[in-house]
mmCIF file of N, CA and C in Angstrom:
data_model
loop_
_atom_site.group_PDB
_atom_site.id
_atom_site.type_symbol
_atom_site.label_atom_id
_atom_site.label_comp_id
_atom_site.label_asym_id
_atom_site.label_seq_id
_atom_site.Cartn_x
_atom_site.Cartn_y
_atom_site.Cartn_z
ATOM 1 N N UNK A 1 4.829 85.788 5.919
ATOM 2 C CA UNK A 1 5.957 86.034 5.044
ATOM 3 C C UNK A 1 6.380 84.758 4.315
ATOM 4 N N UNK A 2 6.290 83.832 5.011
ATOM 5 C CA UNK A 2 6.866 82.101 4.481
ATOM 6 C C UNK A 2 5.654 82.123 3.615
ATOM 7 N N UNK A 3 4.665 82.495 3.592
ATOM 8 C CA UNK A 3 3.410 82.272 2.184
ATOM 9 C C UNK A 3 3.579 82.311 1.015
ATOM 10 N N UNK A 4 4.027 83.907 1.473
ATOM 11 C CA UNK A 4 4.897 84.925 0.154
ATOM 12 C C UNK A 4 5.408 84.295 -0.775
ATOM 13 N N UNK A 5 6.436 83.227 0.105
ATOM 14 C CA UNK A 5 7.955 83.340 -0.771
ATOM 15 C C UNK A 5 7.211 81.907 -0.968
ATOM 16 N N UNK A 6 6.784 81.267 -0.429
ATOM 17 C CA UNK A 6 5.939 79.660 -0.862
ATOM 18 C C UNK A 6 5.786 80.039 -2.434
ATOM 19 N N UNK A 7 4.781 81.208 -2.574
ATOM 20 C CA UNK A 7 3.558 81.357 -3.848
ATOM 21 C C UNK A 7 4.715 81.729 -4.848
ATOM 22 N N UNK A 8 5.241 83.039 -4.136
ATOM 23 C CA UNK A 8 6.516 83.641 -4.886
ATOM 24 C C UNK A 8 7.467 82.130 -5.918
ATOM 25 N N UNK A 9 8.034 81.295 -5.158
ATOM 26 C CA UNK A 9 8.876 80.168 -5.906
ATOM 27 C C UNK A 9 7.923 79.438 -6.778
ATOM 28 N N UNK A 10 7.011 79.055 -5.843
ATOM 29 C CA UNK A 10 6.177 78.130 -7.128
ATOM 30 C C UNK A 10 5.753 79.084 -8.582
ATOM 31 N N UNK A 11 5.310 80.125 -8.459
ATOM 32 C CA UNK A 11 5.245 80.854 -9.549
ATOM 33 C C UNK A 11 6.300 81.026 -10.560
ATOM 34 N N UNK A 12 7.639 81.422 -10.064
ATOM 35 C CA UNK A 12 8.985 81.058 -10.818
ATOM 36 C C UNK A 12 9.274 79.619 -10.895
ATOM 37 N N UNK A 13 8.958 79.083 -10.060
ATOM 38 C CA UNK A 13 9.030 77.399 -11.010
ATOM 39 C C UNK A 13 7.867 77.266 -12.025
ATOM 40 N N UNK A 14 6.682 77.156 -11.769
ATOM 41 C CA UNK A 14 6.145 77.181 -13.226
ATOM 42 C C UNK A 14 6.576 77.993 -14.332
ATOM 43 N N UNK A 15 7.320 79.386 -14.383
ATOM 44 C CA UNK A 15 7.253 80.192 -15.404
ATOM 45 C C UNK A 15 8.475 79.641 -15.828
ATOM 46 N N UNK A 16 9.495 78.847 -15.066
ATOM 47 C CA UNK A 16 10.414 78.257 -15.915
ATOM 48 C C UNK A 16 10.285 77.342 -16.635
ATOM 49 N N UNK A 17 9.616 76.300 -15.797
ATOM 50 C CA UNK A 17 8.935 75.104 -16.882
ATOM 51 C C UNK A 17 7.982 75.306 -17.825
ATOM 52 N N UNK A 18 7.134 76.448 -17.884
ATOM 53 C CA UNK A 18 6.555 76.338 -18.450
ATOM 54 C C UNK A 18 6.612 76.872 -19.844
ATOM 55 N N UNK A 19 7.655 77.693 -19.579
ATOM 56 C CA UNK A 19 8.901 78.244 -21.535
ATOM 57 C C UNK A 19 9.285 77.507 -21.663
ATOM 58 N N UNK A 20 9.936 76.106 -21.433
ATOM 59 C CA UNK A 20 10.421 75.331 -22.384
ATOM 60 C C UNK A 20 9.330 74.594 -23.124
ATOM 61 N N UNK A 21 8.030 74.394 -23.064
ATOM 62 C CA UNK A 21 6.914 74.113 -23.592
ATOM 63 C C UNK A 21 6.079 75.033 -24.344
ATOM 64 N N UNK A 22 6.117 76.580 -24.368
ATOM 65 C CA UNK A 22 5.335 77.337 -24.761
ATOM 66 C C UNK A 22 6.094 78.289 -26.112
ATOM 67 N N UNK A 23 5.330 78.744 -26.453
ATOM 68 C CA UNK A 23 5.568 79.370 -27.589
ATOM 69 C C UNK A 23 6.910 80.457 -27.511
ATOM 70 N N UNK A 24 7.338 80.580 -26.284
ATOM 71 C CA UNK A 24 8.387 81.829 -26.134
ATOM 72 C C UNK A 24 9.367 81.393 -26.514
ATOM 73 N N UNK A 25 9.843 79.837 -26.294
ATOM 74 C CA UNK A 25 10.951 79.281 -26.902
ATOM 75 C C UNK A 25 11.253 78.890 -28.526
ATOM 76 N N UNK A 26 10.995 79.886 -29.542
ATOM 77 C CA UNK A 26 10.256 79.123 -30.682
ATOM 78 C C UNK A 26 12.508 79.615 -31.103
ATOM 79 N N UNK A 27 13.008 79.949 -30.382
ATOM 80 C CA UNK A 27 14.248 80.332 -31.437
ATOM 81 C C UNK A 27 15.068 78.964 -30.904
ATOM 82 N N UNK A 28 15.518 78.924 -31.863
ATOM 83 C CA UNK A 28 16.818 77.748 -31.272
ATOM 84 C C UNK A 28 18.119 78.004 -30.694
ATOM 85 N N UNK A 29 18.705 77.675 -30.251
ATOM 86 C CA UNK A 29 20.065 77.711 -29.800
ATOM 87 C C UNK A 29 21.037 77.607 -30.851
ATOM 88 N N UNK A 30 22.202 78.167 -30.978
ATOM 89 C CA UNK A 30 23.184 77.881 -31.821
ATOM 90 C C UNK A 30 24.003 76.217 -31.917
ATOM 91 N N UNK A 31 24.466 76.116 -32.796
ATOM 92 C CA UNK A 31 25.190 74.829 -33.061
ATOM 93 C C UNK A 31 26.124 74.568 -31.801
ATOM 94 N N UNK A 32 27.088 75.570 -31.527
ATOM 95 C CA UNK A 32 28.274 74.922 -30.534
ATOM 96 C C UNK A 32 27.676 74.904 -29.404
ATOM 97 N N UNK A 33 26.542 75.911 -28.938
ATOM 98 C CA UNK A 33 25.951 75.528 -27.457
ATOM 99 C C UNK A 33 25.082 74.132 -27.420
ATOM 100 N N UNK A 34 24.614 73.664 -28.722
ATOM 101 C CA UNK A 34 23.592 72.659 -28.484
ATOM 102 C C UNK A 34 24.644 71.322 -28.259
ATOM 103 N N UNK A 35 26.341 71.325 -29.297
ATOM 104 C CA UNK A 35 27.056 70.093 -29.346
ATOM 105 C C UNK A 35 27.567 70.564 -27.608
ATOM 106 N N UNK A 36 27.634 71.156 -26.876
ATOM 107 C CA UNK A 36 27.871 71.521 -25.699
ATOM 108 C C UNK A 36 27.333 71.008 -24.941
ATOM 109 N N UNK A 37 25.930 71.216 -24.777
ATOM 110 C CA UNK A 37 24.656 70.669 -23.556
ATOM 111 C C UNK A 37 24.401 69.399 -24.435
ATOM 112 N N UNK A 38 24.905 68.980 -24.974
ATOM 113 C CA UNK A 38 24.445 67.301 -25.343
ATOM 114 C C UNK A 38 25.006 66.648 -24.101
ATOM 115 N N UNK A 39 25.729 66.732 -23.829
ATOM 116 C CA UNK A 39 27.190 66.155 -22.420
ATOM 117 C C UNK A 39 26.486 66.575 -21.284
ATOM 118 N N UNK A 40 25.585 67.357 -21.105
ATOM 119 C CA UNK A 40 25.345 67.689 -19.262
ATOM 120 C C UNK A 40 24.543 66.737 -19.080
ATOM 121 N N UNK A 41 23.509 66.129 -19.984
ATOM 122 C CA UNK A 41 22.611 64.942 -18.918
ATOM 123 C C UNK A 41 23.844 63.757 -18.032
ATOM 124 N N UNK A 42 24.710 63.613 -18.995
ATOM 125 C CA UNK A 42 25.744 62.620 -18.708
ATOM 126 C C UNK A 42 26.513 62.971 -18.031
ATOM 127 N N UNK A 43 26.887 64.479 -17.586
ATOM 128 C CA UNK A 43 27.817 64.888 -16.456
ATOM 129 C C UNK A 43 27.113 65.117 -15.091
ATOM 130 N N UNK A 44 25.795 65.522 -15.178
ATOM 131 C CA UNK A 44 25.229 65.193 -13.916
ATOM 132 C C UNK A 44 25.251 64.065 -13.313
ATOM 133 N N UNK A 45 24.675 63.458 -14.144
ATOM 134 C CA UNK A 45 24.144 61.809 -13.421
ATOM 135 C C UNK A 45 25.202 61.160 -13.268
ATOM 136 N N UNK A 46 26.635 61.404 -13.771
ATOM 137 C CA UNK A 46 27.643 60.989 -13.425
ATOM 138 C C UNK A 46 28.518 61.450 -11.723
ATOM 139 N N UNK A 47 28.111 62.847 -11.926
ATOM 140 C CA UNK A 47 28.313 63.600 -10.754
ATOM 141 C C UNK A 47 27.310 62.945 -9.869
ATOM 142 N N UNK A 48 26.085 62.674 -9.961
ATOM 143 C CA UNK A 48 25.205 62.000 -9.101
ATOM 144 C C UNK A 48 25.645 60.703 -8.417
ATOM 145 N N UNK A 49 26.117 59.951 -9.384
ATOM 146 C CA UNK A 49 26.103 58.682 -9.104
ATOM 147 C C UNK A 49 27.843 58.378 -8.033
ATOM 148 N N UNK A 50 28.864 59.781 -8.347
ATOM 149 C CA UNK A 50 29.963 59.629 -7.900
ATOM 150 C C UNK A 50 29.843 59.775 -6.373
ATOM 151 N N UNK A 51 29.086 61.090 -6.391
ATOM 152 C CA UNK A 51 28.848 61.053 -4.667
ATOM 153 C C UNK A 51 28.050 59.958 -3.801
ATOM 154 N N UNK A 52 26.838 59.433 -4.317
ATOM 155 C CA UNK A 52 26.632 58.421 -3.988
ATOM 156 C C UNK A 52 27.258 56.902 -4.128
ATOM 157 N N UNK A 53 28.121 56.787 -4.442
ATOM 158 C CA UNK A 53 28.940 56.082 -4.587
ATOM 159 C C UNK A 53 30.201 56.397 -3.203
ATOM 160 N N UNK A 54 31.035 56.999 -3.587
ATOM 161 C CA UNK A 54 32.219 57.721 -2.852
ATOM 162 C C UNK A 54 32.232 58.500 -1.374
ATOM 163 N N UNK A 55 31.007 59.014 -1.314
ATOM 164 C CA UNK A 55 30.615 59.306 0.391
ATOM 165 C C UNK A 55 29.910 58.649 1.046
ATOM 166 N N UNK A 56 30.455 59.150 2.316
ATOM 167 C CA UNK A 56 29.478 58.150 3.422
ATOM 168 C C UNK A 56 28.788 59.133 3.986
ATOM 169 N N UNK A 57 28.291 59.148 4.929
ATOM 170 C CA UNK A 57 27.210 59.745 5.822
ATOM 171 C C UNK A 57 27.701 61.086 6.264
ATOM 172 N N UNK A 58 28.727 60.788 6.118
ATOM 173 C CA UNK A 58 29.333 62.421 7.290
ATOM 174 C C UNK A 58 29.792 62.832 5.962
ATOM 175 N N UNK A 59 29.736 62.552 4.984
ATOM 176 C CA UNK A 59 30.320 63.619 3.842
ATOM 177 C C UNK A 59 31.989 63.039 3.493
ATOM 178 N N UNK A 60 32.604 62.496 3.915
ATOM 179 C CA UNK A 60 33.643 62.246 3.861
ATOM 180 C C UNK A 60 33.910 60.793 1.928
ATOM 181 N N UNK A 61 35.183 61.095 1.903
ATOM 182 C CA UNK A 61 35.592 60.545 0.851
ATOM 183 C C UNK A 61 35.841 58.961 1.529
ATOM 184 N N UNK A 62 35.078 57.782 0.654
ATOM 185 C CA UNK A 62 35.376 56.528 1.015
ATOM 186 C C UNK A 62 35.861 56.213 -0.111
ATOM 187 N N UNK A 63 37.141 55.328 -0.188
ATOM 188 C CA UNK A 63 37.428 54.857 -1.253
ATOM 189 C C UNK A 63 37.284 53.635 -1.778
ATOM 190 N N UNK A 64 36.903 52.761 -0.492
ATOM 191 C CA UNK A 64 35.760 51.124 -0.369
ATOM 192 C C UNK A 64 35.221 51.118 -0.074
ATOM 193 N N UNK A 65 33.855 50.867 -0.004
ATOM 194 C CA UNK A 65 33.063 50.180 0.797
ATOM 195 C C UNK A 65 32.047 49.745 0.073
ATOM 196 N N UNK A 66 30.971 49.344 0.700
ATOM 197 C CA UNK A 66 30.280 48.336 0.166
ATOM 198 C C UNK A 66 29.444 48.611 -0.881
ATOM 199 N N UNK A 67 29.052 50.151 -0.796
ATOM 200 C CA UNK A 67 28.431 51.078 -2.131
ATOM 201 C C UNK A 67 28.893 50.637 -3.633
ATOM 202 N N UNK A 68 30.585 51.128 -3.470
ATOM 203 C CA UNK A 68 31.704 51.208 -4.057
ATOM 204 C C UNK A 68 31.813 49.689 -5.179
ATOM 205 N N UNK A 69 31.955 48.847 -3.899
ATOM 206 C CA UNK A 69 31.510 47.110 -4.644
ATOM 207 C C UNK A 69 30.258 47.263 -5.490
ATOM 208 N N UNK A 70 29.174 47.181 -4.763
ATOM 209 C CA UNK A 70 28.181 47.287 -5.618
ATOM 210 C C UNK A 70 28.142 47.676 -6.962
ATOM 211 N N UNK A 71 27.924 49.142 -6.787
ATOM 212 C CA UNK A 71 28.455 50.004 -7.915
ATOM 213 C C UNK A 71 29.756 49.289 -9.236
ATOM 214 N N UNK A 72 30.733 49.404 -9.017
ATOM 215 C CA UNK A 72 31.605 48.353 -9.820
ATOM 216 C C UNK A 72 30.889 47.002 -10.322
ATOM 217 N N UNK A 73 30.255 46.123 -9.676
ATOM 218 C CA UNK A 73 30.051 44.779 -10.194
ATOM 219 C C UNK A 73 28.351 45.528 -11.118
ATOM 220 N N UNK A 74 27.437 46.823 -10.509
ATOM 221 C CA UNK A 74 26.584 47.178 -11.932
ATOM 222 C C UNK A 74 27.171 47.697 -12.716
ATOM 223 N N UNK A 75 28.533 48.184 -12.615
ATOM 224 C CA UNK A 75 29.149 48.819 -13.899
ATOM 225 C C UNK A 75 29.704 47.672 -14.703
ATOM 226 N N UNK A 76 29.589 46.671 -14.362
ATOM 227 C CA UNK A 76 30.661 45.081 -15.348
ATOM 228 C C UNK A 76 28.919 44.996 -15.827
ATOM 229 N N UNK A 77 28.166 44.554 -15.123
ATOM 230 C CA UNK A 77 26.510 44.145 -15.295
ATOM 231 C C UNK A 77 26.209 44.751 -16.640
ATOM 232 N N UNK A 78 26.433 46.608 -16.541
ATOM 233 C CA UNK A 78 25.892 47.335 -17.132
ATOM 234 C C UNK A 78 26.285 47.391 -19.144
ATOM 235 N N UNK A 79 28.053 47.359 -18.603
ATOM 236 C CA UNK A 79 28.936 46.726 -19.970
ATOM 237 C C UNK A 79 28.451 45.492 -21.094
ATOM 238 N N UNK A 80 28.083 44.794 -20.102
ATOM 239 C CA UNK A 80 28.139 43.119 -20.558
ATOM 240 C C UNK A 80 26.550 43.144 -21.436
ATOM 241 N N UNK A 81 25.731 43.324 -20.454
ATOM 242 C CA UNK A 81 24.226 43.361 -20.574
ATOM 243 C C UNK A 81 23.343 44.443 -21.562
ATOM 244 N N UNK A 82 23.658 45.610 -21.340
ATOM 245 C CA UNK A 82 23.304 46.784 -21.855
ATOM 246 C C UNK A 82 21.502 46.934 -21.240
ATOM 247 N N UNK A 83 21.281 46.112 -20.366
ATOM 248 C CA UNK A 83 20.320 46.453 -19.378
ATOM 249 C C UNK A 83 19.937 47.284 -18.297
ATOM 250 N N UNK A 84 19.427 48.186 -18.419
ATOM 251 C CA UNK A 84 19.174 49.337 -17.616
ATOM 252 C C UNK A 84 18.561 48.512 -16.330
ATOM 253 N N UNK A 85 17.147 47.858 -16.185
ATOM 254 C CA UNK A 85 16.780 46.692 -15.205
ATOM 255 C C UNK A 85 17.459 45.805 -14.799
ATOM 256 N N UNK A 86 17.911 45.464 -15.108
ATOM 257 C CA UNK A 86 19.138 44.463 -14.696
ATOM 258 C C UNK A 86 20.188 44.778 -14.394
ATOM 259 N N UNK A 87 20.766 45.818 -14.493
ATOM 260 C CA UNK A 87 22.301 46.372 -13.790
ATOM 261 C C UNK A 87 21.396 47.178 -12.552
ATOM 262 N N UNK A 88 20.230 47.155 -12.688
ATOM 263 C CA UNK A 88 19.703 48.100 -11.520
ATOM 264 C C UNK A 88 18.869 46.939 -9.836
ATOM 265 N N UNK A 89 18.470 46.018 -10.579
ATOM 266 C CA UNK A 89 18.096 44.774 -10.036
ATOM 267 C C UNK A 89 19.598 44.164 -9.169
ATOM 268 N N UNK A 90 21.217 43.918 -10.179
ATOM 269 C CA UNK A 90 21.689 43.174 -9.627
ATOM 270 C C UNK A 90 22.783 44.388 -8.727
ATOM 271 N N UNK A 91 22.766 45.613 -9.125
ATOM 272 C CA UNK A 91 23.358 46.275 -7.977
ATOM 273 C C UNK A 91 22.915 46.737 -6.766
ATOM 274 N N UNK A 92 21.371 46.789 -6.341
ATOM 275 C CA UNK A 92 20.671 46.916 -5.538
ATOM 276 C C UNK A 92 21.005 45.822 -4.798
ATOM 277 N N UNK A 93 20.842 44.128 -5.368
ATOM 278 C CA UNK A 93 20.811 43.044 -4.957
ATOM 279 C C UNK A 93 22.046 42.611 -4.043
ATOM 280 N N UNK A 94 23.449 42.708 -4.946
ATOM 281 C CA UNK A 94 24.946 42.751 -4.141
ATOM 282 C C UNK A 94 24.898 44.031 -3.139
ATOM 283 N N UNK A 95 23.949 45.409 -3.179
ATOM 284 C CA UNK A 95 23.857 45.639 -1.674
ATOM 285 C C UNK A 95 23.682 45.243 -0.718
ATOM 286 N N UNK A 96 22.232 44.993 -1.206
ATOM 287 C CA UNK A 96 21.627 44.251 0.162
ATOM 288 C C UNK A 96 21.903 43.044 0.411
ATOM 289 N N UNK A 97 23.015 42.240 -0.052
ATOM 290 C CA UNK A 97 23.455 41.172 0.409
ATOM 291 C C UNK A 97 24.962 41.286 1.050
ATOM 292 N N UNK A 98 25.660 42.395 0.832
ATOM 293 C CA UNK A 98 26.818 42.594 1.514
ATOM 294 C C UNK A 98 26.564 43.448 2.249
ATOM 295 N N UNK A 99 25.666 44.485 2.092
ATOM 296 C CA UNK A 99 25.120 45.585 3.057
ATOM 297 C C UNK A 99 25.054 45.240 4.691
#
């Protein structure tokens, strides 16, 4: 039964990925949905970056710690620099040195 549903998902994952590449998608989206989904890459990864930031292990809300630092001194990094490698280099770095 776990086979099934193995073959079953992967099949619906390819058939999803594989319309945004294939000819079925040839219509476009309207204007206000497209000025709409311009904003979700940036609300995810924002949502991404909050929880990893803001929780700890058990799920709970931290409002310091050493993540938190980090995070803040690549967000000054990130301002100043406009370096994607380098706000990623020096917030990794003030982890693992206050970590």
């Amino acid at each position: 039964m776990i086979w099934i549903v193995m073959i079953l998902t992967g099949f619906a994952n390819f058939a999803v990925r594989f319309s945004m590449f294939s000819v079925i998608r040839a219509s476009t989206l309207p204007d206000w949905a497209e000025r709409y989904l311009r904003y979700v890459p940036t609300a995810v990864l924002s949502a991404i970056i909050a929880a990893a930031l803001f929780l700890d292990e058990a799920g709970e809300i931290q409002m310091w710690n050493t993540t938190v630092l980090a995070g803040v001194i690549a967000a000054i990094i990130a301002i100043f620099t406009r370096s994607v490698i380098f706000t990623i280099i020096t917030g990794l770095g003030v982890l693992w040195i206050i970590g």
